[in-house]
């Protein structure tokens, strides 16, 4: 997994590439945590190049959403989600409470 961080004013985009699984989820969560750091920002996770998302990756996303919910004026969106990853979000019910924009 690789993560490229791009700041655009009050919006930060994390371009995620590869697999977000048991091995890489701790790093993914750490980058999200450092990015949010109780700041009022718009966080966008670009999943265009994510090929696999495990339950550990889902936990990291859930952690991010809970953290965003506790920061006034902060928001989280997952964009450019491919069909395979979108299916995971739908099957797990994550699509019911996350802001997800498919490809």
mmCIF file with all atom_site columns, C-alpha atoms in Angstrom:
data_model
loop_
_atom_site.group_PDB
_atom_site.id
_atom_site.type_symbol
_atom_site.label_atom_id
_atom_site.label_alt_id
_atom_site.label_comp_id
_atom_site.label_asym_id
_atom_site.label_entity_id
_atom_site.label_seq_id
_atom_site.pdbx_PDB_ins_code
_atom_site.Cartn_x
_atom_site.Cartn_y
_atom_site.Cartn_z
_atom_site.occupancy
_atom_site.B_iso_or_equiv
_atom_site.pdbx_formal_charge
_atom_site.auth_seq_id
_atom_site.auth_comp_id
_atom_site.auth_asym_id
_atom_site.auth_atom_id
_atom_site.pdbx_PDB_model_num
ATOM 1   C CA . UNK A 1 1   ? 0.000   0.000  0.000   1.00 0.00 ? 1   UNK A CA 1
ATOM 2   C CA . UNK A 1 2   ? 1.120   3.513  -0.783  1.00 0.00 ? 2   UNK A CA 1
ATOM 3   C CA . UNK A 1 3   ? -0.458  6.783  0.344   1.00 0.00 ? 3   UNK A CA 1
ATOM 4   C CA . UNK A 1 4   ? 0.127   10.148 -1.273  1.00 0.00 ? 4   UNK A CA 1
ATOM 5   C CA . UNK A 1 5   ? -1.097  13.135 0.741   1.00 0.00 ? 5   UNK A CA 1
ATOM 6   C CA . UNK A 1 6   ? -2.140  16.315 -1.098  1.00 0.00 ? 6   UNK A CA 1
ATOM 7   C CA . UNK A 1 7   ? -3.290  19.439 0.748   1.00 0.00 ? 7   UNK A CA 1
ATOM 8   C CA . UNK A 1 8   ? -5.675  21.810 -1.012  1.00 0.00 ? 8   UNK A CA 1
ATOM 9   C CA . UNK A 1 9   ? -6.522  24.556 1.473   1.00 0.00 ? 9   UNK A CA 1
ATOM 10  C CA . UNK A 1 10  ? -8.919  23.107 4.051   1.00 0.00 ? 10  UNK A CA 1
ATOM 11  C CA . UNK A 1 11  ? -9.206  19.877 2.035   1.00 0.00 ? 11  UNK A CA 1
ATOM 12  C CA . UNK A 1 12  ? -6.735  17.015 2.266   1.00 0.00 ? 12  UNK A CA 1
ATOM 13  C CA . UNK A 1 13  ? -6.787  14.160 -0.217  1.00 0.00 ? 13  UNK A CA 1
ATOM 14  C CA . UNK A 1 14  ? -5.151  10.827 0.555   1.00 0.00 ? 14  UNK A CA 1
ATOM 15  C CA . UNK A 1 15  ? -4.520  8.889  -2.659  1.00 0.00 ? 15  UNK A CA 1
ATOM 16  C CA . UNK A 1 16  ? -4.420  5.253  -1.571  1.00 0.00 ? 16  UNK A CA 1
ATOM 17  C CA . UNK A 1 17  ? -2.890  2.580  -3.816  1.00 0.00 ? 17  UNK A CA 1
ATOM 18  C CA . UNK A 1 18  ? -2.787  -1.195 -3.341  1.00 0.00 ? 18  UNK A CA 1
ATOM 19  C CA . UNK A 1 19  ? -4.235  -3.342 -0.577  1.00 0.00 ? 19  UNK A CA 1
ATOM 20  C CA . UNK A 1 20  ? -5.636  -2.053 2.706   1.00 0.00 ? 20  UNK A CA 1
ATOM 21  C CA . UNK A 1 21  ? -5.436  -5.211 4.774   1.00 0.00 ? 21  UNK A CA 1
ATOM 22  C CA . UNK A 1 22  ? -4.185  -6.539 8.110   1.00 0.00 ? 22  UNK A CA 1
ATOM 23  C CA . UNK A 1 23  ? -0.600  -5.749 7.193   1.00 0.00 ? 23  UNK A CA 1
ATOM 24  C CA . UNK A 1 24  ? -1.160  -2.202 5.927   1.00 0.00 ? 24  UNK A CA 1
ATOM 25  C CA . UNK A 1 25  ? -4.193  -1.005 7.928   1.00 0.00 ? 25  UNK A CA 1
ATOM 26  C CA . UNK A 1 26  ? -2.129  0.223  10.929  1.00 0.00 ? 26  UNK A CA 1
ATOM 27  C CA . UNK A 1 27  ? -0.111  2.521  8.648   1.00 0.00 ? 27  UNK A CA 1
ATOM 28  C CA . UNK A 1 28  ? -3.322  3.645  6.915   1.00 0.00 ? 28  UNK A CA 1
ATOM 29  C CA . UNK A 1 29  ? -4.914  4.493  10.264  1.00 0.00 ? 29  UNK A CA 1
ATOM 30  C CA . UNK A 1 30  ? -1.769  6.308  11.429  1.00 0.00 ? 30  UNK A CA 1
ATOM 31  C CA . UNK A 1 31  ? -1.756  8.545  8.345   1.00 0.00 ? 31  UNK A CA 1
ATOM 32  C CA . UNK A 1 32  ? -5.467  9.294  8.809   1.00 0.00 ? 32  UNK A CA 1
ATOM 33  C CA . UNK A 1 33  ? -4.915  10.067 12.499  1.00 0.00 ? 33  UNK A CA 1
ATOM 34  C CA . UNK A 1 34  ? -2.015  12.406 11.769  1.00 0.00 ? 34  UNK A CA 1
ATOM 35  C CA . UNK A 1 35  ? -3.979  14.095 8.989   1.00 0.00 ? 35  UNK A CA 1
ATOM 36  C CA . UNK A 1 36  ? -7.051  14.743 11.111  1.00 0.00 ? 36  UNK A CA 1
ATOM 37  C CA . UNK A 1 37  ? -5.223  15.647 14.355  1.00 0.00 ? 37  UNK A CA 1
ATOM 38  C CA . UNK A 1 38  ? -8.392  17.416 15.587  1.00 0.00 ? 38  UNK A CA 1
ATOM 39  C CA . UNK A 1 39  ? -8.353  19.845 12.640  1.00 0.00 ? 39  UNK A CA 1
ATOM 40  C CA . UNK A 1 40  ? -11.456 21.186 10.962  1.00 0.00 ? 40  UNK A CA 1
ATOM 41  C CA . UNK A 1 41  ? -10.732 19.748 7.539   1.00 0.00 ? 41  UNK A CA 1
ATOM 42  C CA . UNK A 1 42  ? -12.372 17.963 4.688   1.00 0.00 ? 42  UNK A CA 1
ATOM 43  C CA . UNK A 1 43  ? -10.661 14.588 4.360   1.00 0.00 ? 43  UNK A CA 1
ATOM 44  C CA . UNK A 1 44  ? -11.061 12.775 1.083   1.00 0.00 ? 44  UNK A CA 1
ATOM 45  C CA . UNK A 1 45  ? -9.845  9.212  0.621   1.00 0.00 ? 45  UNK A CA 1
ATOM 46  C CA . UNK A 1 46  ? -9.261  8.539  -3.063  1.00 0.00 ? 46  UNK A CA 1
ATOM 47  C CA . UNK A 1 47  ? -9.701  4.787  -3.540  1.00 0.00 ? 47  UNK A CA 1
ATOM 48  C CA . UNK A 1 48  ? -9.303  4.716  -7.332  1.00 0.00 ? 48  UNK A CA 1
ATOM 49  C CA . UNK A 1 49  ? -6.225  2.480  -7.032  1.00 0.00 ? 49  UNK A CA 1
ATOM 50  C CA . UNK A 1 50  ? -7.340  0.367  -4.037  1.00 0.00 ? 50  UNK A CA 1
ATOM 51  C CA . UNK A 1 51  ? -7.524  -3.238 -5.177  1.00 0.00 ? 51  UNK A CA 1
ATOM 52  C CA . UNK A 1 52  ? -8.533  -4.877 -1.887  1.00 0.00 ? 52  UNK A CA 1
ATOM 53  C CA . UNK A 1 53  ? -10.071 -3.808 1.423   1.00 0.00 ? 53  UNK A CA 1
ATOM 54  C CA . UNK A 1 54  ? -10.116 -6.196 4.395   1.00 0.00 ? 54  UNK A CA 1
ATOM 55  C CA . UNK A 1 55  ? -11.944 -5.998 7.711   1.00 0.00 ? 55  UNK A CA 1
ATOM 56  C CA . UNK A 1 56  ? -8.846  -4.343 9.184   1.00 0.00 ? 56  UNK A CA 1
ATOM 57  C CA . UNK A 1 57  ? -9.132  -1.632 6.531   1.00 0.00 ? 57  UNK A CA 1
ATOM 58  C CA . UNK A 1 58  ? -12.823 -1.229 7.326   1.00 0.00 ? 58  UNK A CA 1
ATOM 59  C CA . UNK A 1 59  ? -11.947 -0.783 11.013  1.00 0.00 ? 59  UNK A CA 1
ATOM 60  C CA . UNK A 1 60  ? -9.484  1.989  10.098  1.00 0.00 ? 60  UNK A CA 1
ATOM 61  C CA . UNK A 1 61  ? -12.183 3.734  8.052   1.00 0.00 ? 61  UNK A CA 1
ATOM 62  C CA . UNK A 1 62  ? -14.693 3.361  10.882  1.00 0.00 ? 62  UNK A CA 1
ATOM 63  C CA . UNK A 1 63  ? -12.098 4.840  13.266  1.00 0.00 ? 63  UNK A CA 1
ATOM 64  C CA . UNK A 1 64  ? -11.647 7.799  10.880  1.00 0.00 ? 64  UNK A CA 1
ATOM 65  C CA . UNK A 1 65  ? -15.391 8.392  10.603  1.00 0.00 ? 65  UNK A CA 1
ATOM 66  C CA . UNK A 1 66  ? -15.816 8.334  14.397  1.00 0.00 ? 66  UNK A CA 1
ATOM 67  C CA . UNK A 1 67  ? -12.932 10.777 14.791  1.00 0.00 ? 67  UNK A CA 1
ATOM 68  C CA . UNK A 1 68  ? -14.388 13.111 12.130  1.00 0.00 ? 68  UNK A CA 1
ATOM 69  C CA . UNK A 1 69  ? -17.771 12.988 13.885  1.00 0.00 ? 69  UNK A CA 1
ATOM 70  C CA . UNK A 1 70  ? -16.098 14.443 16.998  1.00 0.00 ? 70  UNK A CA 1
ATOM 71  C CA . UNK A 1 71  ? -14.396 17.338 15.192  1.00 0.00 ? 71  UNK A CA 1
ATOM 72  C CA . UNK A 1 72  ? -16.691 20.287 14.436  1.00 0.00 ? 72  UNK A CA 1
ATOM 73  C CA . UNK A 1 73  ? -16.771 21.225 10.719  1.00 0.00 ? 73  UNK A CA 1
ATOM 74  C CA . UNK A 1 74  ? -14.669 18.212 9.685   1.00 0.00 ? 74  UNK A CA 1
ATOM 75  C CA . UNK A 1 75  ? -15.885 15.720 7.098   1.00 0.00 ? 75  UNK A CA 1
ATOM 76  C CA . UNK A 1 76  ? -14.831 12.473 5.454   1.00 0.00 ? 76  UNK A CA 1
ATOM 77  C CA . UNK A 1 77  ? -15.604 11.222 1.963   1.00 0.00 ? 77  UNK A CA 1
ATOM 78  C CA . UNK A 1 78  ? -14.353 8.180  0.073   1.00 0.00 ? 78  UNK A CA 1
ATOM 79  C CA . UNK A 1 79  ? -14.194 8.821  -3.660  1.00 0.00 ? 79  UNK A CA 1
ATOM 80  C CA . UNK A 1 80  ? -13.536 6.934  -6.897  1.00 0.00 ? 80  UNK A CA 1
ATOM 81  C CA . UNK A 1 81  ? -14.399 3.583  -5.339  1.00 0.00 ? 81  UNK A CA 1
ATOM 82  C CA . UNK A 1 82  ? -14.239 0.668  -7.789  1.00 0.00 ? 82  UNK A CA 1
ATOM 83  C CA . UNK A 1 83  ? -16.966 -1.981 -8.038  1.00 0.00 ? 83  UNK A CA 1
ATOM 84  C CA . UNK A 1 84  ? -15.151 -4.627 -5.958  1.00 0.00 ? 84  UNK A CA 1
ATOM 85  C CA . UNK A 1 85  ? -14.496 -2.306 -3.024  1.00 0.00 ? 85  UNK A CA 1
ATOM 86  C CA . UNK A 1 86  ? -17.991 -0.799 -3.325  1.00 0.00 ? 86  UNK A CA 1
ATOM 87  C CA . UNK A 1 87  ? -19.416 -4.293 -3.001  1.00 0.00 ? 87  UNK A CA 1
ATOM 88  C CA . UNK A 1 88  ? -17.538 -4.680 0.300   1.00 0.00 ? 88  UNK A CA 1
ATOM 89  C CA . UNK A 1 89  ? -18.959 -1.359 1.547   1.00 0.00 ? 89  UNK A CA 1
ATOM 90  C CA . UNK A 1 90  ? -22.464 -2.440 0.536   1.00 0.00 ? 90  UNK A CA 1
ATOM 91  C CA . UNK A 1 91  ? -22.246 -5.953 2.027   1.00 0.00 ? 91  UNK A CA 1
ATOM 92  C CA . UNK A 1 92  ? -20.942 -4.651 5.357   1.00 0.00 ? 92  UNK A CA 1
ATOM 93  C CA . UNK A 1 93  ? -23.446 -1.803 5.590   1.00 0.00 ? 93  UNK A CA 1
ATOM 94  C CA . UNK A 1 94  ? -20.693 0.821  5.572   1.00 0.00 ? 94  UNK A CA 1
ATOM 95  C CA . UNK A 1 95  ? -22.335 2.483  2.567   1.00 0.00 ? 95  UNK A CA 1
ATOM 96  C CA . UNK A 1 96  ? -25.275 3.326  4.857   1.00 0.00 ? 96  UNK A CA 1
ATOM 97  C CA . UNK A 1 97  ? -23.285 5.767  6.997   1.00 0.00 ? 97  UNK A CA 1
ATOM 98  C CA . UNK A 1 98  ? -20.222 6.763  4.976   1.00 0.00 ? 98  UNK A CA 1
ATOM 99  C CA . UNK A 1 99  ? -20.077 9.331  2.197   1.00 0.00 ? 99  UNK A CA 1
ATOM 100 C CA . UNK A 1 100 ? -18.947 7.182  -0.740  1.00 0.00 ? 100 UNK A CA 1
ATOM 101 C CA . UNK A 1 101 ? -18.714 8.229  -4.354  1.00 0.00 ? 101 UNK A CA 1
ATOM 102 C CA . UNK A 1 102 ? -18.177 5.321  -6.758  1.00 0.00 ? 102 UNK A CA 1
ATOM 103 C CA . UNK A 1 103 ? -16.248 5.545  -10.039 1.00 0.00 ? 103 UNK A CA 1
#
